[in-house]
Coordinates of C-alpha atoms and ligand atoms in Angstrom, one line a residue:
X336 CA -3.3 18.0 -15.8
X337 CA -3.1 15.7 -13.1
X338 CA -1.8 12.0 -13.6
X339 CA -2.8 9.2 -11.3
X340 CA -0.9 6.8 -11.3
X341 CA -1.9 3.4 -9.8
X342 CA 0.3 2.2 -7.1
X343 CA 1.8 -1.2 -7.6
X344 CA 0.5 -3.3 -4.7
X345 CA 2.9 -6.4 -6.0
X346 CA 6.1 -6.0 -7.1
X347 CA 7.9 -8.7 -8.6
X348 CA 11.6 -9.5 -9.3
X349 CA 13.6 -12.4 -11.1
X350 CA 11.4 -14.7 -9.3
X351 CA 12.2 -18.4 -10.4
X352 CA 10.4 -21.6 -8.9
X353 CA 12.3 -24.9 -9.1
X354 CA 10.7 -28.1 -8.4
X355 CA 12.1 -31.0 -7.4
X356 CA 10.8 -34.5 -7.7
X357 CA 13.3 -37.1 -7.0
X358 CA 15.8 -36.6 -10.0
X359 CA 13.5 -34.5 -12.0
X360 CA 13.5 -31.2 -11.7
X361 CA 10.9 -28.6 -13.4
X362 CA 11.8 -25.1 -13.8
X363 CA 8.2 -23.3 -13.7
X364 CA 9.7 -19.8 -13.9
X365 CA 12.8 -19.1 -15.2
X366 CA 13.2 -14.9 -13.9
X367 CA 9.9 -13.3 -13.6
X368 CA 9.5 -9.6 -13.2
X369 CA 6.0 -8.2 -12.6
X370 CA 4.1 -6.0 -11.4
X371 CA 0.4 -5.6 -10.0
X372 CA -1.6 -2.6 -9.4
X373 CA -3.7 -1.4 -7.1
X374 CA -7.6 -1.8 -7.6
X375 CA -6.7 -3.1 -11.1
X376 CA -7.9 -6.8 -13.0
X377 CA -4.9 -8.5 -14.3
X378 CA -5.9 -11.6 -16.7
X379 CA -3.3 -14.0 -16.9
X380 CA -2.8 -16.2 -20.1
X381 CA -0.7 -18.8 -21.3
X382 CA -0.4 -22.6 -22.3
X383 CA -0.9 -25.3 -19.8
X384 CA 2.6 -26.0 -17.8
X385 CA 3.8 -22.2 -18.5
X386 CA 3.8 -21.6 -14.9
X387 CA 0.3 -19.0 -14.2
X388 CA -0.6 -21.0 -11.2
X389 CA 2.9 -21.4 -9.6
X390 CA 3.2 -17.4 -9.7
X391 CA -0.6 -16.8 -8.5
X392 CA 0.1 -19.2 -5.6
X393 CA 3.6 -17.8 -4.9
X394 CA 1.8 -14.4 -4.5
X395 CA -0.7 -15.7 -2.4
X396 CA 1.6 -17.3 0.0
X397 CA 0.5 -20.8 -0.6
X398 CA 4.4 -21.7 -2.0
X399 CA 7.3 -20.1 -2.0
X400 CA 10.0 -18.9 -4.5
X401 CA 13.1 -20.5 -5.1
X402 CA 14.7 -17.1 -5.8
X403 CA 14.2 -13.8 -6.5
X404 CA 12.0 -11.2 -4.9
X405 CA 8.1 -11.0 -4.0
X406 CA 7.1 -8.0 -1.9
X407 CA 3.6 -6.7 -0.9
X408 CA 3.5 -3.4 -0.1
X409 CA 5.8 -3.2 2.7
X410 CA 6.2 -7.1 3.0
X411 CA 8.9 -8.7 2.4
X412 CA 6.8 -12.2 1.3
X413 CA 10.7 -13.8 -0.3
X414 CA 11.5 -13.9 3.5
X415 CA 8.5 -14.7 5.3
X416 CA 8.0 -17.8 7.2
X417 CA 5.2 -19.7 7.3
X418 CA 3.6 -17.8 10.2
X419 CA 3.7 -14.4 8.5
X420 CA 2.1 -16.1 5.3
X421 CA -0.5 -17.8 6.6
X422 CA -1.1 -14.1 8.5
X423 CA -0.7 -12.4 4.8
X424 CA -3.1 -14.8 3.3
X425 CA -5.9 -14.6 6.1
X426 CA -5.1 -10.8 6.1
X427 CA -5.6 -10.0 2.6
X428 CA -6.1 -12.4 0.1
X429 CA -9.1 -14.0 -1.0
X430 CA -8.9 -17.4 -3.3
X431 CA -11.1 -19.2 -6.1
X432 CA -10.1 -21.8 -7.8
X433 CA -11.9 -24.0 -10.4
X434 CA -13.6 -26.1 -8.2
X435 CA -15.5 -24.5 -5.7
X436 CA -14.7 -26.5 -2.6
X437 CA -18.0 -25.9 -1.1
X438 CA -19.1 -27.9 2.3
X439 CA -22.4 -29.7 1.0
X440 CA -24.2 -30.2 4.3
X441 CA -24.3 -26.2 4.4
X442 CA -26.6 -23.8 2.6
X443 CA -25.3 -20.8 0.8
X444 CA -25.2 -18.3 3.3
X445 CA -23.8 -21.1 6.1
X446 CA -20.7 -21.5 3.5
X447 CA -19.8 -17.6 3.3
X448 CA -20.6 -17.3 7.7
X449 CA -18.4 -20.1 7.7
X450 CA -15.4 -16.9 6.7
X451 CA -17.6 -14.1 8.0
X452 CA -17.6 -15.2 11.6
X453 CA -14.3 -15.4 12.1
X454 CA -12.9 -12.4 9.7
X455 CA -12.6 -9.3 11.4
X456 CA -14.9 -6.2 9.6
X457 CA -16.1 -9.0 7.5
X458 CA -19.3 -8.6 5.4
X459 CA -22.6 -9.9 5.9
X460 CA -22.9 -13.6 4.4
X461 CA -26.0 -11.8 2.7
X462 CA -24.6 -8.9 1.3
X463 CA -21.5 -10.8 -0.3
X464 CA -24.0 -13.3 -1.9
X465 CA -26.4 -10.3 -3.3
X466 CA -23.0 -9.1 -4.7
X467 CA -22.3 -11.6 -6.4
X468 CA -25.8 -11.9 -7.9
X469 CA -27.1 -14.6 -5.2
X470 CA -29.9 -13.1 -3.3
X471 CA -33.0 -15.2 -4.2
X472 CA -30.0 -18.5 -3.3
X473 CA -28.9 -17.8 -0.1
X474 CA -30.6 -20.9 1.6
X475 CA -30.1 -23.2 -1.0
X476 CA -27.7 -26.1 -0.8
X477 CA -24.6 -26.6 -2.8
X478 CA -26.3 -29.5 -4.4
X479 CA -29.2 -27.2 -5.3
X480 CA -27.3 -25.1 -7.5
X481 CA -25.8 -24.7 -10.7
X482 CA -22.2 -24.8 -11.2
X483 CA -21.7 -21.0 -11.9
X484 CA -24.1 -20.8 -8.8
X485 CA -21.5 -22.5 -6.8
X486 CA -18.7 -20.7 -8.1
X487 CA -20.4 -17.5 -7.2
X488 CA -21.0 -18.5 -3.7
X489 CA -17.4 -19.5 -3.5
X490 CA -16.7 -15.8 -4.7
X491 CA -19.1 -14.1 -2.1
X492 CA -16.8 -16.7 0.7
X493 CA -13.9 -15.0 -0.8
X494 CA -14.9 -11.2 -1.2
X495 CA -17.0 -11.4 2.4
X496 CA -14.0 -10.5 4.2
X497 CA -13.1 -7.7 1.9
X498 CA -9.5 -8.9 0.9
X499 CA -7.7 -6.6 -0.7
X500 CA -6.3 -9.0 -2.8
X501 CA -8.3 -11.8 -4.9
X502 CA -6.6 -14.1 -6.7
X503 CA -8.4 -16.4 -8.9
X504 CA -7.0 -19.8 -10.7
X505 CA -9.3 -20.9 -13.6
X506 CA -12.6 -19.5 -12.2
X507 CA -14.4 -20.6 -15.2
X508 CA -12.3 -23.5 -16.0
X509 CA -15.1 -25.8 -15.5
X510 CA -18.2 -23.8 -16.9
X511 CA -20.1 -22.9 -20.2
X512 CA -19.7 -19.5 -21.7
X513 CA -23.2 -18.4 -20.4
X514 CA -22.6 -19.1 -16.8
X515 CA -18.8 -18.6 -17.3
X516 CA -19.7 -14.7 -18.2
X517 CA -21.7 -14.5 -14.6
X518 CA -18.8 -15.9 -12.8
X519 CA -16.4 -13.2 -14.4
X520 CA -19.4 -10.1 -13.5
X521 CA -19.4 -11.5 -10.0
X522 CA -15.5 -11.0 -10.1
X523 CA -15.5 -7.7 -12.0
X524 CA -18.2 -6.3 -9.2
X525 CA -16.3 -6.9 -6.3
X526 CA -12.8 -5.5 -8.1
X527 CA -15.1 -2.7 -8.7
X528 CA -17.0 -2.1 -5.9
X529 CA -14.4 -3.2 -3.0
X530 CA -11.3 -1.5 -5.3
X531 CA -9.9 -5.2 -4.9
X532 CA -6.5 -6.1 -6.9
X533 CA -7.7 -8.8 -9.1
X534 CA -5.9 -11.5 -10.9
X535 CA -7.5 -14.4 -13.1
X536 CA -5.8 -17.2 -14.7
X537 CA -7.5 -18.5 -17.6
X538 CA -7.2 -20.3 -20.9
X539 CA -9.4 -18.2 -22.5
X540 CA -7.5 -15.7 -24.6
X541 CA -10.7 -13.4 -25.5
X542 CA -11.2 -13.2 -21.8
X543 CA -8.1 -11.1 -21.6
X544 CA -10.5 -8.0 -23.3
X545 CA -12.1 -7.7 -19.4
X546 CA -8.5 -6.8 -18.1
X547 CA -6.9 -3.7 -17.2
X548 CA -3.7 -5.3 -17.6
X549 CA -2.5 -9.0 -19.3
X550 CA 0.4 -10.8 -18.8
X551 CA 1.3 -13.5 -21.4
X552 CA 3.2 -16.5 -20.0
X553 CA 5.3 -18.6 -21.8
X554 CA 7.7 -21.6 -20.6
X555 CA 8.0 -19.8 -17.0
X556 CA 8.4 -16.4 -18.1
X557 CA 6.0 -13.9 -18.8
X558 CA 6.9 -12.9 -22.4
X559 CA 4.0 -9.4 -23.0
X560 CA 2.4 -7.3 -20.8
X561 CA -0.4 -6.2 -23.0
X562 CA -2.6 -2.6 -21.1
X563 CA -6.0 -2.5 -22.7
X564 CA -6.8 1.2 -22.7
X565 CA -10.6 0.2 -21.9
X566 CA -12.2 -2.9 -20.4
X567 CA -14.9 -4.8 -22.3
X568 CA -17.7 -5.8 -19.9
X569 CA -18.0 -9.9 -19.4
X570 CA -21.0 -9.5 -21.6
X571 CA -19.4 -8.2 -24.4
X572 CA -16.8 -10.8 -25.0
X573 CA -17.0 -12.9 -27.7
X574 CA -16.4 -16.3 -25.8
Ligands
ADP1438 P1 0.0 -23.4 -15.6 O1 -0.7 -22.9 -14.4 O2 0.4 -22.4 -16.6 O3 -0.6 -24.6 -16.2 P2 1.8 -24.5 -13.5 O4 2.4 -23.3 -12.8 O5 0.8 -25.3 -12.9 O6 1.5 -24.0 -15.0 O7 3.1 -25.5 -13.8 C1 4.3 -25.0 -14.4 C2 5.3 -26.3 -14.4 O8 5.6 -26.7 -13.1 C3 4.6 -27.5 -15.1 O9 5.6 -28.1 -15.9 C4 4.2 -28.3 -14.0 O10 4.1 -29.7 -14.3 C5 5.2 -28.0 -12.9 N1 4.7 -28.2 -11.6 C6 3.7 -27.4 -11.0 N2 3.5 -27.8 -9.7 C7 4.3 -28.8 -9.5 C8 4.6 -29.5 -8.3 N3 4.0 -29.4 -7.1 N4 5.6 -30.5 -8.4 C9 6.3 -30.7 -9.5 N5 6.1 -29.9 -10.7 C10 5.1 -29.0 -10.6

């Protein structure tokens, strides 16, 4: 019988993040190993302050490590100066964050063509807003839709240029369960449709059930690495 065995896209070592204010200094990860694998949906859990959002920006290139070791595939992101990660981010990661930083003078589709027209083999705005479940939208303002509606357009500007990455902080952070569970089917789509490497942060430990794989932070570390041998469907978790 034949094993697959899922590559790990991100690997992880010993990674610690220091920050200094003045005097003060924070340690918001004290030696993290990890590792994320290809095509799969990692939830990430954990109190407030135990460091989720340091490590998902760290492996998105929007801050760097004080030590230890981040590679992607064959990048070296430890090393990488600013150049390379601004390159790595444009390249291959797509962000969503709780609020959905949308530009309100612009409809729907004029938000996502905003990425599409300068990402090469990008999507069509269209196509990335049907995705995400947005199709009768796509001319509507920002101001014009609900909140899970925005966050859903901020997920087609994301996915449009096919990242293979999407790393998402608090997606439903700001949202009821109803329209929480569309934002997480909008995410589980494009992981499944577009094989993207997924990660969510969220408070919401039942939301872990949707993962492939959960990591459990705690005080900068992440203390369980939980594999669910099946994934519930957003739907079926009991929010
Ligand atoms: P979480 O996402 O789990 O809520 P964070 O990664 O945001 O945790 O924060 C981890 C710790 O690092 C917290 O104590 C937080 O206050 C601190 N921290 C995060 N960002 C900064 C920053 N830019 N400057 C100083 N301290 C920070």
């Amino acid at each position: 019988m034949e094993i697959s065995v899922a590559e790990a896209v991100f690997e992880i070592r010993d990674l610690t993040k220091v920050y200094r204010t003045g005097d003060v200094e924070v340690k918001a990860l004290r030696g993290v190993d990890a590792e994320l694998f290809h095509g799969e949906l990692t939830v990430m859990l954990g109190p407030s302050g135990s460091g989720k959002s340091t490590f998902l920006n760290i492996l998105g290139g929007l801050d760097v490590a004080s030590s230890g070791a981040v590679r992607y595939r064959d990048q070296d992101l430890t090393n990488a100066g600013d150049r390379q990660l601004t390159r790595f981010r444009r390249n291959h990661v797509g962000f969503v964050f709780q609020f959905y930083n949308l530009i309100p003078s612009l409809t729907a589709r004029e938000n996502v063509a905003l990425v599409t027209e300068i990402a090469p083999n990008a999507m069509k705005p269209d196509e990335a807003l049907e995705m995400v479940g947005l199709k009768e939208r796509i001319s509507h303002f920002p101001a014009q839709l609900s909140g899970g509606e925005q966050q859903r357009v901020a997920i087609a500007r994301a996915v449009a240029k096919k990242p293979e990455v999407m790393l998402c902080d608090e997606p439903t952070g700001a949202l009821d369960s109803k329209t929480g569970i569309l934002v997480l089917e909008a995410l589980t789509a494009t992981n499944q449709e577009l094989g993207t490497t997924t990660a969510i942060i969220t408070h919401n430990v039942t939301i872990g059930s949707i993962a492939d794989r959960v990591f459990h932070f705690s005080d900068g570390a992440i203390n369980a690495v939980i594999e669910n041998e099946r994934r519930l469907k957003p739907s079926d978790v009991d929010w």
